[in-house]
Coordinates of C-alpha atoms in Angstrom, one line a residue:
M8 CA 17.6 -8.4 -3.2
L9 CA 21.0 -8.6 -1.6
S10 CA 23.5 -5.7 -1.6
I11 CA 26.8 -5.5 0.2
Y12 CA 28.4 -2.1 1.1
S13 CA 31.6 -1.0 2.8
S14 CA 33.1 2.3 3.8
A15 CA 36.6 2.4 5.2
E16 CA 37.7 5.5 7.2
N17 CA 38.0 8.6 5.1
R18 CA 36.5 6.7 2.2
Q19 CA 33.1 6.8 0.5
L20 CA 30.6 4.0 0.4
T21 CA 31.4 1.4 -2.1
K22 CA 29.5 -1.7 -3.3
L23 CA 31.1 -5.1 -2.8
E24 CA 30.6 -8.4 -4.5
N25 CA 31.6 -10.5 -1.5
I26 CA 31.0 -10.3 2.2
E27 CA 34.0 -8.8 4.1
P28 CA 34.6 -7.8 7.7
G29 CA 33.3 -4.4 8.5
C30 CA 30.7 -4.4 5.6
W31 CA 27.0 -3.7 5.6
I32 CA 24.7 -6.4 4.2
N33 CA 21.4 -4.9 3.1
M34 CA 18.6 -7.4 2.3
I35 CA 15.3 -6.3 0.7
D36 CA 12.7 -9.0 0.5
P37 CA 15.5 -11.6 0.1
S38 CA 15.0 -15.0 -1.5
D39 CA 15.6 -18.3 0.3
E40 CA 19.0 -18.7 -1.5
E41 CA 20.1 -15.3 -0.3
L42 CA 19.1 -16.0 3.2
I43 CA 21.0 -19.3 3.2
F44 CA 24.0 -17.6 1.7
V45 CA 24.2 -14.9 4.3
S46 CA 23.5 -17.2 7.2
K47 CA 26.3 -19.5 6.2
K48 CA 28.8 -16.6 5.6
T49 CA 28.0 -14.8 8.8
N50 CA 26.8 -17.6 11.1
V51 CA 23.7 -15.6 11.9
P52 CA 20.7 -17.9 12.8
M53 CA 18.1 -18.2 10.0
D54 CA 15.3 -17.2 12.3
F55 CA 17.1 -13.9 12.9
L56 CA 17.3 -13.2 9.2
K57 CA 13.6 -14.2 8.6
A58 CA 12.2 -12.2 11.6
A59 CA 11.5 -9.0 9.7
L60 CA 9.9 -10.8 6.8
D61 CA 6.7 -11.2 8.9
E62 CA 4.6 -8.1 8.5
E63 CA 3.1 -8.6 12.0
E64 CA 6.5 -8.9 13.8
T65 CA 6.6 -6.7 16.8
S66 CA 9.5 -4.5 17.9
R67 CA 11.9 -6.4 20.1
I68 CA 15.5 -7.2 21.0
D69 CA 17.0 -10.7 20.9
I70 CA 20.6 -11.5 21.9
E71 CA 22.4 -14.8 21.2
D72 CA 25.8 -14.9 19.5
C73 CA 24.7 -11.7 17.7
T74 CA 22.2 -9.0 18.5
L75 CA 18.9 -8.7 16.7
I76 CA 17.0 -5.4 16.9
I77 CA 13.6 -5.1 15.2
L78 CA 11.9 -1.8 14.9
D79 CA 8.8 -0.7 12.9
I80 CA 9.7 1.9 10.3
P81 CA 7.3 4.2 8.3
F82 CA 6.5 3.8 4.7
T83 CA 4.5 5.7 2.1
D84 CA 2.4 4.0 -0.6
M85 CA 0.0 5.1 -3.4
D86 CA -3.6 3.8 -3.1
D87 CA -6.2 5.1 -5.6
N88 CA -4.1 8.1 -6.5
S89 CA -3.8 8.9 -2.8
L90 CA -0.7 8.8 -0.6
T91 CA -1.1 6.4 2.3
Y92 CA 1.1 5.6 5.3
D93 CA 2.0 2.3 6.9
T94 CA 4.7 0.6 8.9
Y95 CA 6.9 -2.5 8.3
P96 CA 9.4 -4.2 10.5
L97 CA 13.1 -3.6 9.9
A98 CA 15.6 -6.0 11.4
M99 CA 19.2 -4.9 12.3
I100 CA 21.6 -7.6 13.2
H101 CA 24.8 -6.7 14.9
T102 CA 27.6 -9.3 14.7
D103 CA 31.3 -9.1 15.6
K104 CA 32.3 -8.5 11.9
V105 CA 29.3 -7.2 9.9
I106 CA 26.0 -5.4 10.3
I107 CA 22.9 -6.8 8.5
T108 CA 19.6 -5.1 7.7
V109 CA 16.5 -7.0 6.5
C110 CA 13.2 -5.5 5.4
L111 CA 10.3 -6.6 3.2
K112 CA 10.3 -3.3 1.2
N113 CA 12.9 -0.8 0.1
S114 CA 12.8 2.1 2.5
K115 CA 13.9 5.7 2.0
I116 CA 15.6 5.4 5.4
L117 CA 18.1 2.9 4.1
S118 CA 18.2 4.4 0.6
D119 CA 19.5 7.6 2.1
F120 CA 22.5 5.7 3.2
T121 CA 23.1 3.8 0.0
E122 CA 22.6 6.9 -2.1
R123 CA 25.1 8.8 0.1
K124 CA 22.6 11.3 1.4
V125 CA 23.9 10.8 4.9
G126 CA 27.3 12.0 5.7
S127 CA 29.9 10.8 8.2
F128 CA 28.8 7.2 8.5
F129 CA 31.1 4.1 8.4
T130 CA 30.0 0.5 8.0
F131 CA 32.8 -0.8 10.2
K132 CA 31.6 1.4 13.1
R133 CA 28.6 -1.0 13.5
S134 CA 27.2 0.4 16.7
R135 CA 27.3 4.0 15.6
F136 CA 25.9 3.1 12.2
M137 CA 22.9 1.4 13.8
L138 CA 22.3 4.4 16.0
Q139 CA 22.4 6.6 12.8
I140 CA 19.7 4.3 11.3
L141 CA 17.6 4.6 14.4
Y142 CA 17.9 8.4 14.4
R143 CA 16.9 8.4 10.7
I144 CA 13.8 6.3 11.5
A145 CA 12.7 8.8 14.2
N146 CA 13.2 11.7 11.8
Y147 CA 11.1 10.1 9.1
Y148 CA 8.3 9.5 11.5
L149 CA 8.3 13.2 12.2
I150 CA 8.5 14.1 8.5
Y151 CA 5.5 11.8 7.7
L152 CA 3.5 13.1 10.6
R153 CA 3.9 16.7 9.4
Q154 CA 2.8 15.5 5.9
I155 CA -0.3 13.9 7.5
D156 CA -1.1 17.1 9.3
K157 CA -0.8 19.2 6.1
K158 CA -2.8 16.7 4.1
S159 CA -5.6 16.7 6.8
S160 CA -5.7 20.5 6.7
I161 CA -6.2 20.4 2.9
V162 CA -9.0 17.8 3.2
E163 CA -10.7 19.9 6.0
K164 CA -10.9 22.9 3.6
Q165 CA -12.6 20.7 1.0
L166 CA -15.1 19.5 3.6
H167 CA -16.6 22.9 4.2
K168 CA -18.8 22.7 1.1
S169 CA -18.8 19.0 0.6
L170 CA -21.9 16.8 0.5
K171 CA -19.9 13.6 -0.3
N172 CA -18.1 10.9 1.7
K173 CA -14.8 11.2 -0.3
E174 CA -13.2 13.7 2.1
L175 CA -14.3 11.8 5.2
L176 CA -12.9 8.6 3.8
Q177 CA -9.6 10.4 3.2
L178 CA -9.6 11.6 6.8
L179 CA -10.4 8.0 7.9
A180 CA -7.4 6.8 6.0
L181 CA -5.2 9.4 7.7
E182 CA -6.5 8.5 11.1
K183 CA -5.8 4.8 10.3
S184 CA -2.2 5.7 9.4
L185 CA -1.9 7.6 12.7
V186 CA -3.1 4.5 14.6
Y187 CA -0.4 2.4 12.8
F188 CA 2.2 5.0 13.6
S189 CA 1.2 5.4 17.3
T190 CA 1.3 1.6 17.8
S191 CA 4.7 1.2 16.1
L192 CA 6.2 4.2 17.9
K193 CA 5.2 3.0 21.3
G194 CA 6.6 -0.4 20.6
N195 CA 9.8 1.2 19.3
E196 CA 10.1 3.3 22.5
L197 CA 10.1 0.2 24.7
T198 CA 12.8 -1.4 22.5
L199 CA 15.0 1.8 22.5
E200 CA 14.7 2.1 26.3
K201 CA 15.7 -1.5 26.7
M202 CA 18.7 -0.8 24.4
L203 CA 19.7 2.1 26.7
K204 CA 19.4 -0.1 29.8
L205 CA 21.3 -3.0 28.4
D206 CA 24.2 -0.9 27.0
I207 CA 24.4 -3.3 24.0
L208 CA 25.5 -0.7 21.5
E209 CA 27.8 1.6 23.5
K210 CA 31.0 0.9 21.7
Y211 CA 32.1 4.3 20.7
E212 CA 32.3 7.6 22.5
D213 CA 29.0 9.5 22.9
D214 CA 26.9 6.6 21.6
S215 CA 24.8 6.8 24.7
D216 CA 24.0 10.4 24.0
V217 CA 23.0 9.6 20.4
L218 CA 20.7 6.8 21.7
E219 CA 19.1 9.3 24.2
D220 CA 18.6 11.7 21.3
V221 CA 16.8 8.9 19.3
I222 CA 14.5 8.2 22.3
I223 CA 13.7 12.0 22.6
E224 CA 12.9 12.2 18.9
N225 CA 10.7 9.0 19.2
R226 CA 8.8 10.5 22.2
Q227 CA 8.2 13.7 20.2
A228 CA 6.8 11.6 17.4
I229 CA 4.5 9.8 19.8
E230 CA 3.2 13.1 21.2
M231 CA 2.7 14.5 17.7
C232 CA 0.9 11.4 16.7
T233 CA -1.4 11.5 19.7
I234 CA -2.2 15.2 19.1
Y235 CA -2.9 14.7 15.4
S236 CA -5.0 11.6 16.1
N237 CA -7.2 13.5 18.7
I238 CA -7.6 16.4 16.3
L239 CA -8.6 14.1 13.4
S240 CA -11.1 12.2 15.5
G241 CA -12.8 15.4 16.6
T242 CA -12.6 16.8 13.1
M243 CA -14.2 13.7 11.6
G244 CA -17.1 13.8 14.0
A245 CA -17.6 17.6 13.5
Y246 CA -17.5 17.4 9.7
A247 CA -19.8 14.3 9.6
S248 CA -22.3 16.6 11.2
V249 CA -21.4 19.4 8.7
I250 CA -22.0 17.2 5.7
S251 CA -25.3 16.0 7.2
N252 CA -26.3 19.7 7.9
N253 CA -25.3 20.7 4.4
L254 CA -27.6 18.0 3.0
N255 CA -30.4 19.1 5.3
I256 CA -30.1 22.7 4.0
V257 CA -30.3 21.5 0.4
M258 CA -33.3 19.3 1.2
K259 CA -35.0 22.2 3.1
L260 CA -34.5 24.5 0.1
L261 CA -35.8 21.9 -2.3
A262 CA -38.9 21.4 -0.1
A263 CA -39.6 25.1 0.0
I264 CA -39.3 25.4 -3.8
T265 CA -41.6 22.4 -4.1
I266 CA -44.2 24.1 -1.9
V267 CA -44.0 27.4 -3.8
M268 CA -44.3 25.5 -7.2
A269 CA -47.3 23.6 -5.9
V270 CA -49.4 26.8 -5.5
P271 CA -49.9 27.5 -9.3
N272 CA -50.4 23.8 -10.0
M273 CA -53.1 23.7 -7.4
V274 CA -54.9 26.8 -8.6
S275 CA -54.6 25.9 -12.3
G276 CA -55.7 22.3 -11.5
L277 CA -58.9 23.7 -9.9
Y278 CA -59.6 25.9 -12.9
G279 CA -58.9 23.1 -15.3
M280 CA -61.9 21.1 -14.0
N281 CA -64.7 20.7 -16.5
V282 CA -67.5 21.9 -14.1
V283 CA -70.1 24.7 -14.2
G284 CA -69.9 27.8 -12.1
I285 CA -66.1 28.4 -11.8
P286 CA -65.4 32.0 -10.7
F287 CA -64.4 34.3 -13.5
A288 CA -65.4 31.7 -16.1
T289 CA -67.4 34.3 -18.1
N290 CA -65.2 37.3 -17.3
P291 CA -63.0 38.5 -20.2
L292 CA -60.2 39.3 -17.6
G293 CA -60.8 36.0 -15.8
F294 CA -57.4 34.5 -16.9
W295 CA -55.5 37.5 -15.5
Y296 CA -57.5 37.4 -12.3
V297 CA -56.4 33.8 -11.9
V298 CA -52.8 34.7 -12.6
A299 CA -53.0 37.5 -10.1
L300 CA -54.5 35.1 -7.5
I301 CA -51.6 32.6 -8.1
G302 CA -49.1 35.4 -7.8
I303 CA -50.6 36.6 -4.5
I304 CA -50.7 33.2 -3.0
G305 CA -47.2 32.5 -4.3
V306 CA -45.8 35.7 -2.8
F307 CA -47.5 34.9 0.5
A308 CA -46.1 31.4 0.5
I309 CA -42.6 32.7 -0.2
Y310 CA -42.9 35.3 2.6
Y311 CA -44.2 32.8 5.1
L312 CA -41.5 30.2 4.2
N313 CA -38.8 32.9 4.4
K314 CA -40.0 33.9 7.9
K315 CA -39.6 30.2 8.8
D316 CA -36.0 30.3 7.5
M317 CA -36.8 27.9 4.7
F318 CA -34.8 29.9 2.1

């Protein structure tokens, strides 16, 4: 999908039909025809436009006639009615006339700009606009990390009385998401620091300060990711033991009940034998004597097992 936007000074974002100087070209999973069209109109190398279409593309900067910046951005997705988190590469291409963004999936980060949820941005201020995108990326990492923390807390409460693996698998999925986030954030940090050293985007006043703010936000996200990952790792180990212990308690209780229930079966089985000379066989109260014997042995078994903390 190819969309072209433009916002002149003191004017809101508008959608264009053709590529003009100072516009923003947003490409979401573009077709070959769209890639060729944009490449011819902007003279951007095709490999720059296709770079972000590889899911395994790493964060980097490439400079030729134009500047290519690739960063990993966070995404949410639904998997088996559960919210999962992942990252995909986003390419931002800075030319003398336009700014181009390319991504495999539609991101909330860019949607916030197209839906006018971000104020005071202009497509013709290409460097500042790219920095605003970078700042938005760092903010969404922090938002999703807080969501992961809240979700893990909910799962932990469910684990207290759980005997199933469902909750542990949910924690495993969250930990997997944190690994993706941590890897992507560290790669982004290197790219952002390289941007700061190269001064490739310092075209407007205070752009350097904005980039430093982005780096600070990114580092905060890395620290949060590391903390949450360590907590989840310890929690999973602890609650795996809790689930195993809960199962042992249930098995212990069932074993104790089985032992107590075996007492009447054993006594009644002996008196059910067709042999001569069984005690109380001729006594009119013999049945009740046997019942009393079963009760006494049963009470003793319960008392003994209770002393052994089997109940």
